[in-house]
Amino acid sequence: MKEVKAFIKPKKVQIVVDSLRDAGFESVTLSKGEGTGAHRQKDASPSLDFHFTDSPIVKLELVCQNEEMDKAVQLICAKAKTPEPGDGIIYVSEIDDAYRIKTGKSIKRFDMK
């Protein structure tokens, strides 16, 4: 299984989440945050919590089967892209397993490595 973490611009969240849902990725987690990177956005402002200039970001997280990862990444790239620089970044990590709290059963479908 794979964990996909995408750091995207807030104005792109709705279209990305709607597109993921339409493609069968129903469970996503969203977190608001502040970020800094190689590109400084025009609307960057001093943070109240940190001592550097930052830009608002949203972290989108989802866990999917190995064979679904490319589809999720390509969809996020296509829907989160803007004409401006600094659209964000996606990280992909390996997940050994995941369990539903209600049943205690694994949601892993295959043991593909």
PDB file of C-alpha atoms in Angstrom:
ATOM      1  CA  MET A   1       0.000   0.000   0.000  1.00  0.00           C
ATOM      2  CA  LYS A   2       1.049   3.608  -0.547  1.00  0.00           C
ATOM      3  CA  GLU A   3       0.499   6.849   1.341  1.00  0.00           C
ATOM      4  CA  VAL A   4       0.231   9.895  -0.910  1.00  0.00           C
ATOM      5  CA  LYS A   5       0.836  13.304   0.696  1.00  0.00           C
ATOM      6  CA  ALA A   6       0.201  16.290  -1.535  1.00  0.00           C
ATOM      7  CA  PHE A   7       0.892  19.883  -0.503  1.00  0.00           C
ATOM      8  CA  ILE A   8      -1.322  22.042  -2.716  1.00  0.00           C
ATOM      9  CA  LYS A   9      -2.672  25.577  -2.984  1.00  0.00           C
ATOM     10  CA  PRO A  10      -5.916  26.131  -1.046  1.00  0.00           C
ATOM     11  CA  LYS A  11      -7.752  27.382  -4.143  1.00  0.00           C
ATOM     12  CA  LYS A  12      -7.227  23.958  -5.785  1.00  0.00           C
ATOM     13  CA  VAL A  13      -8.475  21.770  -2.939  1.00  0.00           C
ATOM     14  CA  GLN A  14     -12.119  21.455  -3.989  1.00  0.00           C
ATOM     15  CA  ILE A  15     -11.385  20.421  -7.582  1.00  0.00           C
ATOM     16  CA  VAL A  16      -8.685  17.957  -6.472  1.00  0.00           C
ATOM     17  CA  VAL A  17     -10.894  16.325  -3.825  1.00  0.00           C
ATOM     18  CA  ASP A  18     -13.914  16.174  -6.164  1.00  0.00           C
ATOM     19  CA  SER A  19     -11.768  14.598  -8.900  1.00  0.00           C
ATOM     20  CA  LEU A  20     -10.276  12.054  -6.489  1.00  0.00           C
ATOM     21  CA  ARG A  21     -13.750  11.129  -5.255  1.00  0.00           C
ATOM     22  CA  ASP A  22     -15.029  10.756  -8.832  1.00  0.00           C
ATOM     23  CA  ALA A  23     -12.062   8.434  -9.531  1.00  0.00           C
ATOM     24  CA  GLY A  24     -12.915   6.209  -6.547  1.00  0.00           C
ATOM     25  CA  PHE A  25     -10.617   7.687  -3.877  1.00  0.00           C
ATOM     26  CA  GLU A  26     -13.243   8.333  -1.223  1.00  0.00           C
ATOM     27  CA  SER A  27     -11.119   8.740   1.903  1.00  0.00           C
ATOM     28  CA  VAL A  28      -8.827  11.747   2.094  1.00  0.00           C
ATOM     29  CA  THR A  29      -7.583  13.817   4.997  1.00  0.00           C
ATOM     30  CA  LEU A  30      -7.050  17.563   4.668  1.00  0.00           C
ATOM     31  CA  SER A  31      -4.970  19.777   6.949  1.00  0.00           C
ATOM     32  CA  LYS A  32      -4.428  23.526   6.723  1.00  0.00           C
ATOM     33  CA  GLY A  33      -0.870  24.682   7.053  1.00  0.00           C
ATOM     34  CA  GLU A  34       1.792  27.195   6.230  1.00  0.00           C
ATOM     35  CA  GLY A  35       4.751  26.408   4.042  1.00  0.00           C
ATOM     36  CA  THR A  36       7.871  27.793   2.546  1.00  0.00           C
ATOM     37  CA  GLY A  37       9.750  26.519  -0.447  1.00  0.00           C
ATOM     38  CA  ALA A  38      11.949  27.501  -3.349  1.00  0.00           C
ATOM     39  CA  HIS A  39       9.257  29.810  -4.744  1.00  0.00           C
ATOM     40  CA  ARG A  40       7.877  32.756  -2.786  1.00  0.00           C
ATOM     41  CA  GLN A  41       4.266  33.410  -3.665  1.00  0.00           C
ATOM     42  CA  LYS A  42       3.123  36.996  -4.223  1.00  0.00           C
ATOM     43  CA  ASP A  43       0.528  36.609  -1.464  1.00  0.00           C
ATOM     44  CA  ALA A  44       3.078  35.272   1.051  1.00  0.00           C
ATOM     45  CA  SER A  45       2.915  37.025   4.383  1.00  0.00           C
ATOM     46  CA  PRO A  46       4.714  36.950   7.712  1.00  0.00           C
ATOM     47  CA  SER A  47       3.489  34.084   9.849  1.00  0.00           C
ATOM     48  CA  LEU A  48       2.036  34.697  13.284  1.00  0.00           C
ATOM     49  CA  ASP A  49       3.489  31.383  14.465  1.00  0.00           C
ATOM     50  CA  PHE A  50       6.853  31.167  12.675  1.00  0.00           C
ATOM     51  CA  HIS A  51       9.617  33.680  11.985  1.00  0.00           C
ATOM     52  CA  PHE A  52       9.812  33.477   8.202  1.00  0.00           C
ATOM     53  CA  THR A  53       7.678  34.411   5.248  1.00  0.00           C
ATOM     54  CA  ASP A  54       5.225  31.705   4.278  1.00  0.00           C
ATOM     55  CA  SER A  55       2.275  30.850   2.092  1.00  0.00           C
ATOM     56  CA  PRO A  56      -0.942  29.024   2.990  1.00  0.00           C
ATOM     57  CA  ILE A  57      -1.019  25.377   1.922  1.00  0.00           C
ATOM     58  CA  VAL A  58      -3.285  22.379   2.319  1.00  0.00           C
ATOM     59  CA  LYS A  59      -1.871  18.924   3.008  1.00  0.00           C
ATOM     60  CA  LEU A  60      -3.961  16.220   1.381  1.00  0.00           C
ATOM     61  CA  GLU A  61      -3.305  12.651   2.527  1.00  0.00           C
ATOM     62  CA  LEU A  62      -4.665   9.388   1.207  1.00  0.00           C
ATOM     63  CA  VAL A  63      -3.737   5.726   1.438  1.00  0.00           C
ATOM     64  CA  CYS A  64      -4.314   3.508  -1.579  1.00  0.00           C
ATOM     65  CA  GLN A  65      -3.398   0.145  -3.002  1.00  0.00           C
ATOM     66  CA  ASN A  66      -0.040  -0.008  -4.829  1.00  0.00           C
ATOM     67  CA  GLU A  67      -1.680  -0.309  -8.235  1.00  0.00           C
ATOM     68  CA  GLU A  68      -3.774   2.850  -7.617  1.00  0.00           C
ATOM     69  CA  MET A  69      -0.889   5.148  -6.683  1.00  0.00           C
ATOM     70  CA  ASP A  70       0.050   6.330 -10.183  1.00  0.00           C
ATOM     71  CA  LYS A  71      -3.561   7.217 -10.934  1.00  0.00           C
ATOM     72  CA  ALA A  72      -3.850   9.272  -7.717  1.00  0.00           C
ATOM     73  CA  VAL A  73      -0.565  11.119  -8.307  1.00  0.00           C
ATOM     74  CA  GLN A  74      -1.357  11.919 -11.939  1.00  0.00           C
ATOM     75  CA  LEU A  75      -4.829  13.128 -11.035  1.00  0.00           C
ATOM     76  CA  ILE A  76      -3.514  15.405  -8.278  1.00  0.00           C
ATOM     77  CA  CYS A  77      -0.850  16.817 -10.610  1.00  0.00           C
ATOM     78  CA  ALA A  78      -3.397  17.506 -13.347  1.00  0.00           C
ATOM     79  CA  LYS A  79      -5.984  19.155 -11.080  1.00  0.00           C
ATOM     80  CA  ALA A  80      -3.653  21.085  -8.716  1.00  0.00           C
ATOM     81  CA  LYS A  81      -1.550  22.669 -11.459  1.00  0.00           C
ATOM     82  CA  THR A  82      -1.760  26.459 -11.999  1.00  0.00           C
ATOM     83  CA  PRO A  83      -0.056  28.833 -14.439  1.00  0.00           C
ATOM     84  CA  GLU A  84       2.019  30.264 -11.569  1.00  0.00           C
ATOM     85  CA  PRO A  85       5.140  28.661 -10.058  1.00  0.00           C
ATOM     86  CA  GLY A  86       5.028  26.992  -6.643  1.00  0.00           C
ATOM     87  CA  ASP A  87       2.106  24.593  -7.125  1.00  0.00           C
ATOM     88  CA  GLY A  88       3.308  22.234  -4.409  1.00  0.00           C
ATOM     89  CA  ILE A  89       4.818  18.798  -4.044  1.00  0.00           C
ATOM     90  CA  ILE A  90       3.710  15.189  -3.620  1.00  0.00           C
ATOM     91  CA  TYR A  91       5.413  12.574  -1.444  1.00  0.00           C
ATOM     92  CA  VAL A  92       4.729   8.833  -1.717  1.00  0.00           C
ATOM     93  CA  SER A  93       5.559   6.444   1.119  1.00  0.00           C
ATOM     94  CA  GLU A  94       5.200   2.712   1.625  1.00  0.00           C
ATOM     95  CA  ILE A  95       2.503   1.559   4.071  1.00  0.00           C
ATOM     96  CA  ASP A  96       2.871  -1.941   5.495  1.00  0.00           C
ATOM     97  CA  ASP A  97      -0.813  -2.292   6.316  1.00  0.00           C
ATOM     98  CA  ALA A  98      -3.926  -0.403   7.450  1.00  0.00           C
ATOM     99  CA  TYR A  99      -6.771  -1.572   9.673  1.00  0.00           C
ATOM    100  CA  ARG A 100     -10.346  -0.423  10.162  1.00  0.00           C
ATOM    101  CA  ILE A 101     -10.885   0.490  13.797  1.00  0.00           C
ATOM    102  CA  LYS A 102     -14.472  -0.843  13.816  1.00  0.00           C
ATOM    103  CA  THR A 103     -13.562  -4.347  12.605  1.00  0.00           C
ATOM    104  CA  GLY A 104      -9.847  -4.614  13.266  1.00  0.00           C
ATOM    105  CA  LYS A 105      -9.500  -6.044   9.739  1.00  0.00           C
ATOM    106  CA  SER A 106      -6.854  -5.094   7.219  1.00  0.00           C
ATOM    107  CA  ILE A 107      -7.877  -3.054   4.176  1.00  0.00           C
ATOM    108  CA  LYS A 108      -4.854  -4.282   2.238  1.00  0.00           C
ATOM    109  CA  ARG A 109      -6.089  -6.190  -0.828  1.00  0.00           C
ATOM    110  CA  PHE A 110      -2.841  -7.753  -2.103  1.00  0.00           C
ATOM    111  CA  ASP A 111       0.672  -8.277  -0.844  1.00  0.00           C
ATOM    112  CA  MET A 112       2.369  -6.606  -3.795  1.00  0.00           C
ATOM    113  CA  LYS A 113       5.920  -5.352  -3.289  1.00  0.00           C
TER     114      LYS A 113
END
